[in-house]
Short mmCIF file of C-alpha atoms in Angstrom, two decimals:
data_model
loop_
_atom_site.label_atom_id
_atom_site.label_comp_id
_atom_site.label_asym_id
_atom_site.label_seq_id
_atom_site.Cartn_x
_atom_site.Cartn_y
_atom_site.Cartn_z
CA MET A 24 76.86 -77.27 -18.83
CA LEU A 25 74.82 -78.97 -16.10
CA ALA A 26 76.47 -76.85 -13.41
CA GLU A 27 75.68 -73.67 -15.34
CA LEU A 28 72.03 -74.69 -15.76
CA ALA A 29 71.86 -75.54 -12.07
CA ARG A 30 73.21 -72.09 -11.23
CA MET A 31 70.57 -70.48 -13.41
CA TYR A 32 67.87 -72.66 -11.89
CA VAL A 33 68.85 -71.60 -8.39
CA SER A 34 68.98 -67.98 -9.52
CA TYR A 35 65.46 -67.99 -10.92
CA ASN A 36 63.90 -70.24 -8.32
CA PHE A 37 65.38 -69.17 -5.03
CA THR A 38 67.10 -65.79 -5.38
CA PRO A 39 64.58 -63.16 -4.26
CA ARG A 40 66.19 -60.39 -6.34
CA ALA A 41 66.53 -60.95 -10.07
CA ASP A 42 69.39 -59.02 -11.72
CA LEU A 43 68.01 -56.47 -14.21
CA LEU A 44 69.91 -54.11 -16.53
CA VAL A 45 68.22 -50.89 -17.68
CA ILE A 46 69.66 -49.16 -20.77
CA ASP A 47 68.35 -45.66 -21.59
CA ASP A 48 70.12 -42.46 -22.65
CA THR A 49 67.43 -40.30 -21.00
CA LEU A 50 68.43 -39.79 -17.38
CA ALA A 51 64.88 -39.16 -16.17
CA ASN A 52 63.62 -42.42 -17.64
CA LEU A 53 66.63 -44.25 -16.24
CA ARG A 54 66.03 -42.96 -12.72
CA LEU A 55 62.30 -43.69 -12.92
CA LEU A 56 62.78 -47.30 -13.97
CA VAL A 57 65.64 -47.99 -11.57
CA ASN A 58 63.69 -46.65 -8.59
CA LEU A 59 60.51 -48.46 -9.61
CA LEU A 60 62.21 -51.82 -10.02
CA ARG A 61 64.34 -51.52 -6.88
CA GLU A 62 61.26 -50.64 -4.84
CA ASN A 63 59.75 -53.90 -6.05
CA GLY A 64 62.62 -56.06 -4.90
CA TYR A 65 64.80 -56.31 -8.00
CA LYS A 66 68.54 -55.84 -8.20
CA VAL A 67 69.00 -53.15 -10.85
CA ARG A 68 71.99 -51.88 -12.79
CA ALA A 69 71.76 -48.94 -15.19
CA VAL A 70 73.79 -47.69 -18.16
CA SER A 71 73.11 -44.84 -20.57
CA ASN A 72 74.52 -46.00 -23.92
CA GLY A 73 74.86 -49.07 -26.12
CA TYR A 74 78.63 -49.57 -25.93
CA GLU A 75 78.68 -49.36 -22.15
CA ALA A 76 75.75 -51.78 -22.06
CA LEU A 77 77.58 -54.39 -24.16
CA GLU A 78 80.67 -54.14 -21.97
CA THR A 79 78.59 -54.48 -18.79
CA ILE A 80 76.68 -57.48 -20.13
CA GLN A 81 79.87 -59.28 -21.20
CA LYS A 82 81.35 -58.86 -17.72
CA SER A 83 78.21 -59.93 -15.87
CA PRO A 84 75.15 -61.04 -17.86
CA PRO A 85 71.87 -59.96 -16.22
CA ASP A 86 68.69 -62.01 -15.93
CA LEU A 87 66.68 -59.47 -17.96
CA ILE A 88 67.40 -56.35 -20.05
CA LEU A 89 65.16 -53.31 -20.48
CA LEU A 90 66.49 -51.57 -23.60
CA ASP A 91 65.68 -48.16 -25.07
CA ILE A 92 65.43 -48.15 -28.88
CA LEU A 93 66.49 -44.59 -29.73
CA MET A 94 70.05 -43.98 -28.48
CA PRO A 95 72.74 -41.80 -30.10
CA ASP A 96 75.62 -44.27 -30.44
CA LEU A 97 74.13 -47.73 -30.91
CA SER A 98 70.38 -48.10 -31.30
CA GLY A 99 68.50 -50.60 -29.19
CA TYR A 100 67.94 -52.69 -32.32
CA GLN A 101 71.72 -52.90 -32.90
CA VAL A 102 72.46 -53.78 -29.29
CA CYS A 103 69.84 -56.54 -29.40
CA GLN A 104 71.23 -57.98 -32.63
CA ILE A 105 74.76 -58.10 -31.18
CA LEU A 106 73.54 -59.87 -28.04
CA LYS A 107 71.50 -62.41 -30.00
CA GLU A 108 74.55 -63.35 -32.08
CA ASP A 109 76.54 -64.21 -28.94
CA ILE A 110 75.98 -67.72 -27.54
CA ILE A 111 76.52 -66.40 -24.00
CA THR A 112 73.92 -63.62 -24.19
CA ARG A 113 71.46 -64.77 -26.84
CA ASP A 114 68.98 -66.26 -24.36
CA ILE A 115 68.73 -63.17 -22.14
CA PRO A 116 65.17 -61.79 -22.53
CA ILE A 117 65.04 -58.19 -23.79
CA ILE A 118 62.12 -55.82 -23.25
CA PHE A 119 62.29 -52.85 -25.62
CA LEU A 120 61.42 -49.36 -24.35
CA SER A 121 60.31 -46.69 -26.80
CA ALA A 122 58.03 -43.77 -27.44
CA LEU A 123 57.60 -45.27 -30.92
CA SER A 124 54.14 -46.81 -30.94
CA ASP A 125 53.87 -47.59 -34.63
CA GLY A 126 53.16 -51.24 -35.42
CA LEU A 127 56.18 -51.53 -37.71
CA ASP A 128 58.51 -50.43 -34.91
CA LYS A 129 57.13 -53.17 -32.70
CA VAL A 130 57.40 -55.72 -35.47
CA LYS A 131 61.06 -54.78 -35.96
CA ALA A 132 61.68 -55.06 -32.23
CA PHE A 133 60.39 -58.62 -32.19
CA SER A 134 62.14 -59.51 -35.46
CA VAL A 135 65.60 -58.65 -34.06
CA GLY A 136 64.99 -60.86 -31.03
CA GLY A 137 63.05 -58.76 -28.53
CA SER A 138 60.85 -60.62 -26.05
CA ASP A 139 58.43 -57.78 -25.28
CA TYR A 140 57.76 -54.08 -25.94
CA ILE A 141 56.77 -51.26 -23.57
CA THR A 142 55.61 -47.95 -24.98
CA LYS A 143 56.59 -44.70 -23.26
CA PRO A 144 55.26 -43.05 -21.15
CA PHE A 145 55.37 -46.04 -18.82
CA GLN A 146 52.53 -47.42 -16.77
CA VAL A 147 53.84 -48.84 -13.49
CA GLU A 148 51.57 -51.88 -13.50
CA GLU A 149 52.45 -52.72 -17.10
CA VAL A 150 56.21 -52.46 -16.52
CA LEU A 151 56.08 -54.70 -13.44
CA ALA A 152 53.76 -57.21 -15.11
CA ARG A 153 55.88 -57.52 -18.24
CA VAL A 154 59.12 -57.83 -16.25
CA LYS A 155 57.61 -60.53 -14.04
CA ASN A 156 56.18 -62.32 -17.09
CA GLN A 157 59.55 -62.52 -18.88
CA LEU A 158 61.35 -63.69 -15.74
CA THR A 159 58.70 -66.39 -15.25
CA ILE A 160 59.07 -67.62 -18.83
CA GLN A 161 62.86 -67.67 -18.48
CA TRP A 162 62.63 -69.57 -15.18
CA HIS A 163 60.42 -72.26 -16.75
CA LYS A 164 62.76 -72.63 -19.71
CA LYS A 165 65.84 -73.05 -17.51
CA GLN A 166 64.07 -75.49 -15.22
CA LEU A 167 62.96 -77.65 -18.12
CA GLU A 168 66.43 -77.58 -19.69
CA LEU A 169 67.90 -78.78 -16.40
CA GLU A 170 65.36 -81.58 -15.97
CA ILE A 171 65.71 -82.78 -19.57
CA LEU A 172 69.51 -82.70 -19.39
CA GLU A 173 69.54 -84.67 -16.14
CA ARG A 174 67.16 -87.22 -17.65
CA GLU A 175 69.29 -87.60 -20.79
CA GLN A 176 72.44 -88.11 -18.70
CA ALA A 177 70.71 -90.72 -16.54
CA GLN A 178 69.53 -92.59 -19.62
CA GLU A 179 72.98 -92.51 -21.17
CA ALA A 180 74.60 -93.82 -17.98
CA LEU A 181 72.13 -96.69 -17.83
CA ARG A 182 72.68 -97.53 -21.49
CA LEU A 183 76.45 -97.72 -21.03
CA GLN A 184 76.11 -99.73 -17.84
CA TYR A 185 73.93 -102.44 -19.33
CA GLN A 186 75.03 -102.54 -22.96
CA ARG A 187 76.79 -105.90 -22.32
CA GLU A 188 73.44 -107.61 -22.34
CA GLN A 189 72.26 -107.93 -25.92
CA ALA A 190 68.72 -108.86 -24.96
CA LEU A 191 68.48 -105.98 -22.52
CA ASN A 192 69.61 -103.58 -25.23
CA ARG A 193 66.61 -104.57 -27.33
CA VAL A 194 64.32 -103.52 -24.50
CA ILE A 195 66.25 -100.29 -23.92
CA ARG A 196 66.14 -99.39 -27.61
CA ALA A 197 62.40 -99.99 -27.65
CA ILE A 198 62.01 -97.67 -24.67
CA ARG A 199 64.14 -94.95 -26.22
CA ASN A 200 62.62 -95.19 -29.67
CA SER A 201 59.08 -94.51 -28.54
CA LEU A 202 57.37 -91.91 -26.39
CA GLU A 203 54.18 -93.99 -26.39
CA ILE A 204 54.19 -95.58 -22.95
CA SER A 205 51.87 -98.41 -24.10
CA THR A 206 54.34 -99.35 -26.86
CA VAL A 207 57.22 -99.39 -24.39
CA PHE A 208 55.27 -101.60 -21.96
CA SER A 209 54.26 -104.06 -24.69
CA THR A 210 57.82 -104.37 -26.01
CA ALA A 211 59.25 -104.87 -22.53
CA VAL A 212 56.92 -107.72 -21.49
CA THR A 213 57.35 -109.49 -24.84
CA GLU A 214 61.17 -109.30 -24.81
CA ILE A 215 61.53 -110.35 -21.17
CA GLY A 216 58.95 -113.13 -21.59
CA GLN A 217 60.70 -114.66 -24.59
CA LEU A 218 64.18 -114.23 -23.10
CA LEU A 219 63.31 -115.76 -19.71
CA GLN A 220 60.96 -118.44 -21.08
CA ALA A 221 58.11 -117.10 -18.97
CA ASP A 222 54.57 -118.42 -18.92
CA TRP A 223 53.19 -114.98 -18.04
CA VAL A 224 54.71 -111.50 -17.86
CA ALA A 225 52.72 -108.44 -16.93
CA ILE A 226 53.23 -104.85 -15.90
CA VAL A 227 50.85 -104.53 -12.99
CA GLN A 228 49.89 -101.12 -11.62
CA TYR A 229 49.10 -100.59 -7.97
CA LEU A 230 45.71 -98.90 -7.46
CA SER A 231 45.86 -97.16 -4.12
CA GLN A 232 42.14 -96.33 -4.12
CA SER A 233 41.15 -99.99 -4.07
CA ASN A 234 44.44 -101.22 -2.60
CA SER A 235 44.76 -103.76 -5.40
CA TRP A 236 46.91 -104.63 -8.42
CA GLN A 237 45.66 -104.35 -11.99
CA PRO A 238 47.52 -105.74 -15.07
CA VAL A 239 48.15 -102.93 -17.58
CA VAL A 240 49.78 -105.00 -20.31
CA GLU A 241 50.78 -108.65 -20.45
CA TYR A 242 52.54 -111.37 -22.41
CA SER A 243 51.19 -114.89 -22.02
CA PRO A 244 51.74 -117.94 -24.20
CA ASN A 245 49.71 -119.73 -21.49
CA SER A 246 46.35 -117.96 -21.80
CA ASP A 247 44.66 -120.09 -19.12
CA LEU A 248 47.15 -119.01 -16.49
CA ALA A 249 46.75 -115.35 -17.47
CA LYS A 250 42.98 -115.62 -17.09
CA LEU A 251 43.31 -117.15 -13.62
CA ILE A 252 45.76 -114.51 -12.43
CA ASN A 253 43.66 -111.64 -13.79
CA ASN A 254 40.57 -112.93 -12.01
CA LYS A 255 42.15 -113.88 -8.69
CA LEU A 256 44.93 -111.38 -8.02
CA SER A 257 43.29 -108.75 -5.81
CA ASN A 258 44.13 -109.62 -2.21
CA SER A 259 44.64 -106.23 -0.56
CA SER A 260 46.41 -107.44 2.59
CA CYS A 261 48.73 -110.03 1.07
CA LEU A 262 52.49 -110.19 1.25
CA LEU A 263 52.73 -109.09 -2.40
CA THR A 264 51.42 -105.60 -1.63
CA GLU A 265 53.51 -105.22 1.51
CA ARG A 266 56.77 -106.29 -0.12
CA LEU A 267 56.29 -104.29 -3.32
CA GLN A 268 55.44 -101.15 -1.40
CA LEU A 269 58.80 -101.58 0.34
CA LEU A 270 60.40 -101.78 -3.16
CA GLN A 271 61.59 -105.34 -2.47
CA THR A 272 62.22 -107.98 -5.14
CA PHE A 273 61.47 -111.57 -4.11
CA CYS A 274 60.51 -114.98 -5.48
CA VAL A 275 57.17 -116.56 -4.61
CA LYS A 276 57.46 -120.33 -4.30
CA ASP A 277 54.50 -120.88 -2.01
CA PRO A 278 51.33 -119.45 -3.62
CA GLU A 279 49.48 -119.35 -0.30
CA THR A 280 51.73 -116.49 0.81
CA VAL A 281 50.45 -114.12 -1.88
CA ILE A 282 47.17 -115.59 -3.08
CA ASP A 283 43.92 -115.39 -1.15
CA PRO A 284 43.35 -118.84 0.43
CA PHE A 285 39.79 -118.77 -0.89
CA ASN A 286 41.16 -118.92 -4.47
CA GLN A 287 41.84 -122.65 -4.23
CA ASP A 288 41.60 -123.26 -7.97
CA LEU A 289 44.52 -120.90 -8.60
CA ILE A 290 46.59 -122.42 -5.78
CA GLU A 291 46.05 -125.92 -7.12
CA GLN A 292 47.20 -124.98 -10.62
CA TYR A 293 50.08 -122.82 -9.47
CA SER A 294 52.98 -125.16 -10.32
CA ARG A 295 55.18 -122.18 -11.03
CA ILE A 296 57.51 -119.68 -9.42
CA TRP A 297 56.49 -116.03 -9.42
CA LEU A 298 58.98 -113.14 -9.57
CA PRO A 299 57.33 -109.78 -8.83
CA ILE A 300 59.72 -106.79 -9.16
CA PRO A 301 58.65 -103.32 -8.07
CA VAL A 302 58.48 -100.49 -10.59
CA TYR A 303 58.87 -97.23 -8.75
CA SER A 304 58.26 -93.61 -9.56
CA ASP A 305 59.38 -90.72 -7.34
CA GLY A 306 60.46 -93.19 -4.67
CA ASP A 307 57.08 -94.95 -4.34
CA ALA A 308 55.79 -98.22 -5.74
CA TRP A 309 53.99 -97.45 -9.00
CA GLY A 310 53.45 -101.12 -9.73
CA SER A 311 55.45 -104.22 -10.59
CA LEU A 312 56.95 -106.22 -13.41
CA SER A 313 55.52 -109.66 -12.58
CA ILE A 314 57.07 -112.74 -14.21
CA VAL A 315 55.76 -116.30 -13.83
CA ARG A 316 57.42 -119.48 -15.14
CA HIS A 317 57.44 -123.20 -14.37
CA TYR A 318 59.20 -124.36 -11.19
CA SER A 319 61.43 -126.62 -13.30
CA ILE A 320 63.25 -123.48 -14.48
CA PRO A 321 64.62 -121.93 -11.29
CA TRP A 322 65.52 -118.27 -11.16
CA SER A 323 69.21 -117.49 -11.40
CA GLU A 324 70.88 -114.40 -10.04
CA THR A 325 71.49 -113.22 -13.63
CA ASP A 326 67.79 -113.61 -14.45
CA VAL A 327 66.79 -111.50 -11.46
CA GLU A 328 69.41 -108.83 -12.24
CA LEU A 329 68.19 -108.61 -15.82
CA ALA A 330 64.57 -108.26 -14.74
CA VAL A 331 65.51 -105.60 -12.19
CA VAL A 332 67.34 -103.60 -14.85
CA VAL A 333 64.27 -103.78 -17.10
CA THR A 334 62.12 -102.36 -14.31
CA ASP A 335 64.64 -99.52 -13.91
CA GLN A 336 64.14 -98.74 -17.57
CA LEU A 337 60.36 -98.89 -17.14
CA ALA A 338 60.62 -96.39 -14.29
CA ILE A 339 62.58 -94.08 -16.60
CA ALA A 340 59.97 -94.53 -19.33
CA ILE A 341 57.18 -93.63 -16.89
CA GLU A 342 59.01 -90.56 -15.63
CA GLN A 343 60.02 -89.62 -19.17
CA SER A 344 56.40 -89.83 -20.27
CA GLN A 345 55.37 -87.61 -17.37
CA LEU A 346 58.18 -85.19 -18.18
CA TYR A 347 57.17 -84.91 -21.80
CA GLN A 348 53.57 -84.31 -20.76
CA GLN A 349 54.77 -81.52 -18.47
CA LEU A 350 56.97 -80.16 -21.24
CA HIS A 351 54.05 -80.19 -23.66
CA GLN A 352 51.90 -78.35 -21.15
CA VAL A 353 54.56 -75.71 -20.46
CA ASN A 354 55.21 -75.28 -24.19
CA GLN A 355 51.49 -74.74 -24.67
CA GLU A 356 51.52 -72.13 -21.91
CA LEU A 357 54.54 -70.44 -23.46
CA GLU A 358 52.84 -70.43 -26.84
CA ASN A 359 49.78 -68.82 -25.28
CA LEU A 360 51.97 -66.18 -23.64
CA ALA A 361 53.55 -65.46 -27.01
CA ASN A 362 50.25 -65.26 -28.90
CA LEU A 363 47.77 -63.77 -26.43
CA ASP A 364 47.38 -60.22 -25.20
CA GLY A 365 48.14 -60.33 -21.49
CA LEU A 366 45.28 -58.03 -20.49
CA THR A 367 42.36 -59.08 -22.69
CA GLN A 368 43.35 -62.72 -23.37
CA VAL A 369 42.50 -62.40 -27.06
CA ALA A 370 45.15 -62.71 -29.78
CA ASN A 371 47.89 -60.10 -29.68
CA ARG A 372 49.28 -58.04 -32.57
CA ARG A 373 51.97 -60.63 -33.29
CA ARG A 374 49.38 -63.38 -33.68
CA PHE A 375 47.17 -61.08 -35.77
CA ASP A 376 50.01 -60.46 -38.23
CA GLN A 377 50.70 -64.20 -38.50
CA VAL A 378 47.08 -65.19 -39.13
CA LEU A 379 46.44 -62.35 -41.58
CA GLU A 380 49.46 -63.39 -43.64
CA GLN A 381 48.45 -67.07 -43.55
CA GLU A 382 44.84 -66.41 -44.56
CA TRP A 383 45.93 -63.96 -47.26
CA LEU A 384 48.11 -66.61 -48.90
CA ARG A 385 45.49 -69.35 -48.51
CA LEU A 386 42.60 -67.33 -49.90
CA ARG A 387 44.77 -65.99 -52.70
CA ARG A 388 45.28 -69.60 -53.83
CA GLU A 389 41.60 -70.42 -53.41
CA LYS A 390 40.43 -67.09 -54.92
CA LEU A 391 38.01 -66.48 -52.05
CA PRO A 392 37.28 -63.23 -50.15
CA LEU A 393 39.05 -62.14 -46.98
CA SER A 394 37.42 -59.52 -44.75
CA LEU A 395 38.81 -57.39 -41.94
CA ILE A 396 37.10 -55.33 -39.25
CA LEU A 397 38.94 -52.64 -37.28
CA ALA A 398 37.05 -51.51 -34.19
CA ASP A 399 37.92 -48.62 -31.88
CA ILE A 400 36.32 -47.79 -28.52
CA ASP A 401 34.77 -44.33 -28.71
CA TYR A 402 36.04 -41.67 -26.30
CA PHE A 403 38.20 -44.21 -24.48
CA LYS A 404 40.82 -41.69 -23.37
CA LEU A 405 38.03 -39.66 -21.77
CA TYR A 406 36.80 -42.88 -20.11
CA ASN A 407 40.27 -43.51 -18.68
CA ASP A 408 40.55 -39.92 -17.47
CA THR A 409 37.13 -40.16 -15.82
CA TYR A 410 37.18 -43.62 -14.25
CA GLY A 411 40.88 -44.45 -14.01
CA HIS A 412 43.13 -46.96 -15.73
CA LEU A 413 41.89 -49.96 -13.74
CA ALA A 414 38.36 -49.31 -14.93
CA GLY A 415 39.78 -48.79 -18.40
CA ASP A 416 41.47 -52.19 -18.24
CA ASP A 417 38.21 -53.81 -17.16
CA CYS A 418 36.41 -52.08 -20.02
CA LEU A 419 38.95 -53.47 -22.51
CA LYS A 420 38.45 -56.97 -21.09
CA GLN A 421 34.67 -56.80 -21.40
CA VAL A 422 34.80 -55.43 -24.94
CA ALA A 423 37.28 -58.13 -25.97
CA ARG A 424 35.03 -60.79 -24.45
CA ALA A 425 32.01 -59.43 -26.31
CA LEU A 426 33.92 -59.50 -29.60
CA HIS A 427 35.14 -63.03 -28.99
CA GLN A 428 31.66 -64.32 -28.11
CA THR A 429 30.21 -62.76 -31.26
CA LEU A 430 32.42 -64.82 -33.58
CA LYS A 431 31.01 -68.25 -34.34
CA ARG A 432 33.53 -69.92 -36.68
CA PRO A 433 36.82 -71.45 -35.52
CA ALA A 434 38.73 -69.72 -38.33
CA ASP A 435 37.59 -66.23 -37.29
CA LEU A 436 40.05 -64.32 -35.12
CA VAL A 437 39.69 -61.36 -32.78
CA ALA A 438 42.90 -59.59 -31.75
CA ARG A 439 43.89 -56.56 -29.78
CA TYR A 440 45.36 -54.36 -32.48
CA GLY A 441 46.73 -51.69 -30.17
CA GLY A 442 45.51 -49.57 -27.25
CA GLU A 443 41.71 -49.48 -27.42
CA GLU A 444 41.62 -50.82 -30.98
CA PHE A 445 40.65 -54.35 -31.94
CA ALA A 446 40.82 -56.27 -35.21
CA VAL A 447 38.67 -59.13 -36.50
CA ILE A 448 39.83 -61.41 -39.33
CA LEU A 449 37.01 -63.12 -41.25
CA PRO A 450 38.29 -65.64 -43.80
CA ASN A 451 36.02 -66.62 -46.71
CA THR A 452 33.58 -63.82 -45.84
CA SER A 453 32.07 -61.35 -48.29
CA LEU A 454 31.73 -57.63 -47.63
CA THR A 455 28.01 -58.07 -46.90
CA GLY A 456 28.72 -60.81 -44.39
CA ALA A 457 31.51 -58.80 -42.74
CA ILE A 458 29.21 -55.77 -42.36
CA GLN A 459 26.63 -57.99 -40.66
CA VAL A 460 29.26 -59.29 -38.25
CA ALA A 461 30.43 -55.73 -37.56
CA GLU A 462 26.87 -54.60 -36.79
CA THR A 463 26.44 -57.58 -34.44
CA ILE A 464 29.69 -56.62 -32.68
CA ARG A 465 28.59 -53.00 -32.39
CA ASP A 466 25.24 -54.06 -30.88
CA SER A 467 26.86 -56.52 -28.46
CA VAL A 468 29.22 -53.85 -27.08
CA TYR A 469 26.41 -51.31 -26.84
CA ASN A 470 24.28 -53.86 -25.00
CA LEU A 471 27.00 -54.21 -22.37
CA GLN A 472 25.73 -50.82 -21.15
CA LEU A 473 29.10 -49.86 -19.70
CA CYS A 474 28.43 -46.46 -18.19
CA HIS A 475 30.38 -43.55 -19.74
CA GLU A 476 28.74 -40.46 -18.24
CA THR A 477 31.27 -38.01 -19.71
CA SER A 478 30.90 -39.35 -23.24
CA PRO A 479 29.49 -36.81 -25.72
CA GLY A 480 27.79 -39.77 -27.37
CA GLN A 481 25.41 -42.37 -25.94
CA GLY A 482 26.37 -42.25 -22.27
CA VAL A 483 27.71 -45.80 -22.54
CA ILE A 484 30.74 -47.43 -24.15
CA THR A 485 30.32 -47.79 -27.94
CA LEU A 486 32.40 -48.92 -30.88
CA SER A 487 33.17 -47.39 -34.23
CA LEU A 488 33.99 -50.00 -36.87
CA GLY A 489 35.61 -49.99 -40.28
CA VAL A 490 35.17 -52.92 -42.66
CA SER A 491 37.15 -53.93 -45.74
CA SER A 492 36.90 -57.00 -47.94
CA LEU A 493 38.61 -58.24 -51.08
CA ILE A 494 39.86 -61.33 -52.88
CA PRO A 495 43.67 -61.34 -52.42
CA LEU A 496 45.65 -60.83 -55.60
CA GLU A 497 49.20 -61.92 -56.44
CA ALA A 498 50.42 -58.34 -56.82
CA GLU A 499 48.96 -57.11 -53.52
CA ALA A 500 49.94 -57.45 -49.87
CA PRO A 501 47.74 -57.85 -46.75
CA GLN A 502 48.50 -54.25 -45.79
CA ILE A 503 46.01 -53.05 -48.42
CA LEU A 504 43.23 -54.73 -46.45
CA ILE A 505 44.38 -53.01 -43.26
CA LYS A 506 44.63 -49.66 -45.05
CA LYS A 507 41.08 -49.89 -46.39
CA ALA A 508 39.65 -50.94 -43.03
CA ASP A 509 41.55 -48.10 -41.36
CA GLN A 510 40.08 -45.61 -43.83
CA ALA A 511 36.61 -46.96 -43.16
CA LEU A 512 37.20 -46.66 -39.41
CA TYR A 513 38.29 -43.05 -39.92
CA GLN A 514 35.00 -42.37 -41.71
CA ALA A 515 33.05 -43.97 -38.87
CA LYS A 516 34.81 -41.74 -36.35
CA ASN A 517 34.10 -38.61 -38.42
CA LYS A 518 30.44 -39.46 -38.96
CA GLY A 519 29.56 -39.43 -35.30
CA LYS A 520 30.95 -42.72 -33.96
CA ASN A 521 29.01 -45.85 -32.90
CA ILE A 522 28.49 -46.78 -36.54
CA VAL A 523 29.87 -49.21 -39.12
CA CYS A 524 31.49 -47.92 -42.30
CA TYR A 525 33.03 -49.91 -45.11
CA PHE A 526 35.55 -49.21 -47.83
#
């Protein structure tokens, strides 16, 4: 398993040419995609039907599949379902290709396991961006799986190696049972302090900015000693710093070797032996596990070995904490990729459907109104034809930003509904309130003054908006709200555009 993950990691991270498989029964589309992707550095294979595709994938699974939906033998939906049922192929990302632009077709594509959806005719920039996006997501997933698996195997090896020590196992269990690094630190110093009869145990972090050592957590039955050490331990040029930075474990019998000579009160009361053990992260000294006890209890080799093993576990806990933080961050990024429209950075259609369903059910229970605004950019096709698709993309971004800035409540949601159409969900909002919000949106977009010289309307970009509002009923579905808003939008378009209508 580890070897397979390593192979995938190398493939995604270092191989310049990802292996793509294009499946389309239309020869012209097949040639277009193959040439486009090869010109951009990808290794591309092509097949023209579902059965041939399944056979090809079983022999040599690709990194990514671009799959046409409408094919004569097996549909793209069927091919996707077969691949997702196979443990070998279920994780291969699939981008559906189709001239079907209806929302339900896209919903079905995602429900059978599709990762993305491209509507024909293709736009070169969109195809390349979506392919790169899916390969990036897959690379991150494989990398994280490899790192987590390696970490789990390292932890298991350490557990088996040191399970003979009952006391050590208590520390290890504490480390493995908690992802809170402060809890792990506290348990470790308490267990080692009680086991080794220590007067003071602390996890001390090295602060490179001030070239000093600061206790993070400590165990001290002897509070006076702890107070002295906390106040006096900051000699930047002492042997302690030098030895710990070299990751060396040693016993301190002569306090003058590690304590500033000016701290005479600490030297005079230091009738103990100090064992500082480095805790390292990524090969460097992160800090130390420092243990102090009376000189009448000399350190044995077993004591030192036990303390060293504990610091190994602390290093794992530190790295594990960092790994989980990284994992959380990547998961958040992946969630954003799944829920945000890549161009406008507002919610995508998938997220819109989720939120609408959630709010419908919630407000049905609470018997409160739910409002929906559908907004469409007027004469946008003419704008694209006049100024080009890049200008059109910039227009979409500015309109989306204006919509987002208009909404004031955290529960309100703006989403790209499709093409140049946007949707706004307004929970617990009456029809009157929704109309006011729609008028504010219309004004904000108009005030952008985005020039549209060929528009038969205002000479600038404008919006037509349809508003619907109702209290959800048990016998109804959210689609009725969409249908009413769509009808209102249709009226707005027919009445001259740049207006708000409601239904």
